N, CA, C and O of each residue as an XYZ file, in Angstrom:
292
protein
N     -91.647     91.628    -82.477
C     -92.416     91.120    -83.590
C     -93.444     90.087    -83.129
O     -94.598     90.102    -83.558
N     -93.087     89.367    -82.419
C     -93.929     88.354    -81.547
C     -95.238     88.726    -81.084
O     -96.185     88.003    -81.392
N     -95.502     90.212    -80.077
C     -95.680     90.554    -79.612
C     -97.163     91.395    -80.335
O     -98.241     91.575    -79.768
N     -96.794     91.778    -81.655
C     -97.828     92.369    -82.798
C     -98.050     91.535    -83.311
O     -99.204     91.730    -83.691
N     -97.488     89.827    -83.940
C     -98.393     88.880    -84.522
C     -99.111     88.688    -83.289
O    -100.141     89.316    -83.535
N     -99.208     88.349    -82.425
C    -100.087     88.096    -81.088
C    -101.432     88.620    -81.201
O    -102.547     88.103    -81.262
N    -100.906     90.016    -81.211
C    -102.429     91.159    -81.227
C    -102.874     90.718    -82.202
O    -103.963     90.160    -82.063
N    -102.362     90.748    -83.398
C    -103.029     90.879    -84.863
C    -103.846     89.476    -84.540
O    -105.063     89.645    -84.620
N    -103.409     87.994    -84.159
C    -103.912     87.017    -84.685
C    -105.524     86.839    -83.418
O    -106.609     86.290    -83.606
N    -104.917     87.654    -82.086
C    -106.059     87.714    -81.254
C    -107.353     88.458    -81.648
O    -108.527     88.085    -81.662
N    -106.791     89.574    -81.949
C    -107.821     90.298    -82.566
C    -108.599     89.636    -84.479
O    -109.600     89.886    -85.150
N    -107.596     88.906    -84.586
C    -108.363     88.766    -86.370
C    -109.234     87.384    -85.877
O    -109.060     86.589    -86.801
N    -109.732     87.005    -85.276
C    -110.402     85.540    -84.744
C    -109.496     83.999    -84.720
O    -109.937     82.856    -84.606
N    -108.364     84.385    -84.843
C    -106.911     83.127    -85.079
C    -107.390     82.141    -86.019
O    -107.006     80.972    -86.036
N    -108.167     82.607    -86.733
C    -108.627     81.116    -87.588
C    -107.392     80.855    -88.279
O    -107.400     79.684    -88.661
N    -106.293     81.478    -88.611
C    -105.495     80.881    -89.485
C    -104.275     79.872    -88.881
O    -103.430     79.146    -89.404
N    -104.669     80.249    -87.410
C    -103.530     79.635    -86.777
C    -104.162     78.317    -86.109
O    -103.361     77.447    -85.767
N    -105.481     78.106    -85.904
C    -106.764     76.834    -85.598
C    -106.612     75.901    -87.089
O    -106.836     74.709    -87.302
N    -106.145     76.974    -87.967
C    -106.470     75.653    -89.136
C    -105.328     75.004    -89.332
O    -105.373     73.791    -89.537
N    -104.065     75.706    -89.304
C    -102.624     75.405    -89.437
C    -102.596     74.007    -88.131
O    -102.579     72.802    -88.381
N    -102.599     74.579    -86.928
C    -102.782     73.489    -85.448
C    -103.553     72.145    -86.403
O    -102.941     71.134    -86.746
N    -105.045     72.435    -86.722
C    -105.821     71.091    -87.003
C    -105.108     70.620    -87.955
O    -104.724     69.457    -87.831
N    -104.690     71.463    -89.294
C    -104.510     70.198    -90.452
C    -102.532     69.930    -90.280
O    -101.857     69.371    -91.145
N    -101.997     70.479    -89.005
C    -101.078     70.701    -89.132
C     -99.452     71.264    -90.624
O     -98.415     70.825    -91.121
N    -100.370     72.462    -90.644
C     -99.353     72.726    -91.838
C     -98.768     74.545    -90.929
O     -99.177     75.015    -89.868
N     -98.026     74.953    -91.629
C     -97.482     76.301    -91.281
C     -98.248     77.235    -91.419
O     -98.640     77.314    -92.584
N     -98.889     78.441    -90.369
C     -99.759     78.997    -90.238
C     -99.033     80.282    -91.242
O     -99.839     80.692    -92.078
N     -98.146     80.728    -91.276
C     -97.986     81.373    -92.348
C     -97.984     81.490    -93.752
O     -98.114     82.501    -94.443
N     -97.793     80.144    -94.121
C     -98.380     79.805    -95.417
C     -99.949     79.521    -95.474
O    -100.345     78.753    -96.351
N    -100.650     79.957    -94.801
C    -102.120     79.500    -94.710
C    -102.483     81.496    -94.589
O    -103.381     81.970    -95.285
N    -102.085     81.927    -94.137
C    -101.662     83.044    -94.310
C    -101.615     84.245    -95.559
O    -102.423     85.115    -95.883
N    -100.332     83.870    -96.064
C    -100.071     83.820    -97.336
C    -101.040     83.367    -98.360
O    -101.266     84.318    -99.108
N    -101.664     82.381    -98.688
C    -102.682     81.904    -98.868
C    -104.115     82.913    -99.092
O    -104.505     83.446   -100.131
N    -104.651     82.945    -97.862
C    -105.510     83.968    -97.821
C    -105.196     85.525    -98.506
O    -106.078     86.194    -99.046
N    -103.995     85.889    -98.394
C    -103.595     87.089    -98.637
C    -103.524     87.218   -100.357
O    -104.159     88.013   -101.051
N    -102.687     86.329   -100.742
C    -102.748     86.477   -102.565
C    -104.226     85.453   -102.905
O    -104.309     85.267   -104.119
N    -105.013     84.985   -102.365
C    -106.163     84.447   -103.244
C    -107.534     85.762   -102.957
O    -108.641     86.021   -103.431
N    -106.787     86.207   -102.092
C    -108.034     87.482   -101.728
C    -107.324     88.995   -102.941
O    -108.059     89.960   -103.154
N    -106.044     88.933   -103.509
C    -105.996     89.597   -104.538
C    -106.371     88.713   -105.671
O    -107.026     89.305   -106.529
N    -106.194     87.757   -105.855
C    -106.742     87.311   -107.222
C    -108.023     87.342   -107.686
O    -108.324     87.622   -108.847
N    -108.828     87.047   -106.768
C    -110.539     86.656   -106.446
C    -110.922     88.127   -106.357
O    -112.104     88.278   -106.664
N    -110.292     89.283   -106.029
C    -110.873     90.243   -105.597
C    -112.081     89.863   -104.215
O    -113.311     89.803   -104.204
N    -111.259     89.704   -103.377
C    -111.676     89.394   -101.828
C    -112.748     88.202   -101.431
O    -113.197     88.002   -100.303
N    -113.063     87.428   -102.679
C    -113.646     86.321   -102.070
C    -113.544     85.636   -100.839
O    -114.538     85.331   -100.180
N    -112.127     85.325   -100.427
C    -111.675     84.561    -99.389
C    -112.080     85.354    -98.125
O    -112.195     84.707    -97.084
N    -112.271     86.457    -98.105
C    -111.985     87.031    -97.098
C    -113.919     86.592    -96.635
O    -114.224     86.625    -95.443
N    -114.979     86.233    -97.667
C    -115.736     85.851    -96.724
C    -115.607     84.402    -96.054
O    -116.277     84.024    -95.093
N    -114.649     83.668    -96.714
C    -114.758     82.186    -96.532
C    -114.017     82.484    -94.981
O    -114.524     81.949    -93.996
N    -112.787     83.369    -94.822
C    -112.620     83.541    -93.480
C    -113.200     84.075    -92.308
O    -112.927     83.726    -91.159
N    -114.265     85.205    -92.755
C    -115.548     85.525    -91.657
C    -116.409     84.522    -91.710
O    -116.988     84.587    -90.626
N    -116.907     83.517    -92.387
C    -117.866     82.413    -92.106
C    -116.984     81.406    -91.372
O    -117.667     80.533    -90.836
N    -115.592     81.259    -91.177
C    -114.526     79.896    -90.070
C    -114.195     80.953    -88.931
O    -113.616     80.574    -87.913
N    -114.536     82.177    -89.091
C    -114.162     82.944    -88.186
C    -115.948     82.893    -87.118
O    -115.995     82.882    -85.888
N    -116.747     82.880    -87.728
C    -118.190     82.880    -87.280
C    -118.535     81.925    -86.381
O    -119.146     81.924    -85.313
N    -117.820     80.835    -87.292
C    -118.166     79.057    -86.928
C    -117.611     78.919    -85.391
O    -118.139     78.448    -84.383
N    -116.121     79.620    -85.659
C    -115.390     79.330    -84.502
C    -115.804     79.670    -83.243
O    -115.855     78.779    -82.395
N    -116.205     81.145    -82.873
C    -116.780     81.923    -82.126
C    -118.154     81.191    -81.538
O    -118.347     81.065    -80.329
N    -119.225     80.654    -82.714
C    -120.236     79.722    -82.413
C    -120.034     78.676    -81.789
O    -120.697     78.344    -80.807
N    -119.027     77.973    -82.310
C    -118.387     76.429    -81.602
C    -118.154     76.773    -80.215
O    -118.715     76.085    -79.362
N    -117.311     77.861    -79.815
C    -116.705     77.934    -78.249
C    -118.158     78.660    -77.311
O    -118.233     78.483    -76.095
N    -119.373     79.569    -78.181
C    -120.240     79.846    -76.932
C    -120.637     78.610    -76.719
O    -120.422     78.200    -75.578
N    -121.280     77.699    -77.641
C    -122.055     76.082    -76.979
C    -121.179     75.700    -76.545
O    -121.622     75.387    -75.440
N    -120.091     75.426    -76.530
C    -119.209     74.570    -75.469
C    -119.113     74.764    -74.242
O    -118.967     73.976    -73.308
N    -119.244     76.377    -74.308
C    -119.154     77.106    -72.484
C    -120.287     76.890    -72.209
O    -120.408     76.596    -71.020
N    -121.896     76.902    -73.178
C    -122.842     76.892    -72.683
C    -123.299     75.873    -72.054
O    -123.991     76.050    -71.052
N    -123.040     74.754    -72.461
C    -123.198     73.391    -72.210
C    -122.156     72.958    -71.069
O    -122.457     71.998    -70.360
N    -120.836     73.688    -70.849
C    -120.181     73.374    -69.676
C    -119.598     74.402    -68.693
O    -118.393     74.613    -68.556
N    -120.408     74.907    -68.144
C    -120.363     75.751    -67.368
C    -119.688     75.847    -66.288
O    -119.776     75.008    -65.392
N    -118.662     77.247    -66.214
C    -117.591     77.097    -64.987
C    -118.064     76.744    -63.571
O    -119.284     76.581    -63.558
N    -117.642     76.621    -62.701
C    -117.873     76.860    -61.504
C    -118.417     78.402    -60.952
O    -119.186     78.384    -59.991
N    -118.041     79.708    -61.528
C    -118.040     80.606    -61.078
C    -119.603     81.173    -61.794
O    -120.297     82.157    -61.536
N    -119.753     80.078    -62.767
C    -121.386     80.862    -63.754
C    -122.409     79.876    -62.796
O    -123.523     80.351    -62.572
N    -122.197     78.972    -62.407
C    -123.632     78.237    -61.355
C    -124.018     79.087    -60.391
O    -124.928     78.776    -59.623
C-alpha cells in the first residue's frame, strides 16, 4: 500500500503532502478535503490544486536555476 501512495503522490505533484509538512496537519485529511469539496463544488478545487501544483514546480526550477549543481557548470 505504501508503495502505490508513493506513485500516486509522485506522480500527482505531492502538493497535498507539502501542505500537510508546512501547516503541519495530516496529509490525509487534506486529502479528503480536496476529494469531497471537489464533489460539492463540482471540481472547483481541483483548479486551486493545479495552480499549488504549478506554483510548486515554478518555485523548485528558480531555485535550481539560481543554484546550480556542480555537474550543470
Amino acid at each position: 500500500m505504501e508503495k502505490l501512495k508513493y506513485y500516486v503522490e509522485s506522480q500527482a505533484f505531492g502538493v497535498c503532502s507539502h501542505l500537510g509538512e508546512k501547516f503541519k496537519i495530516n496529509t490525509n485529511s487534506i486529502r479528503l478535503y480536496f476529494i469531497y469539496t471537489s464533489f460539492l463544488t463540482m471540481g472547483s478545487p481541483i483548479i486551486i490544486y493545479l495552480v499549488l501544483a504549478f506554483w510548486m514546480n515554478i518555485r523548485r526550477y528558480l531555485r535550481e536555476r539560481n543554484h546550480p549543481s556542480v555537474w550543470d557548470i
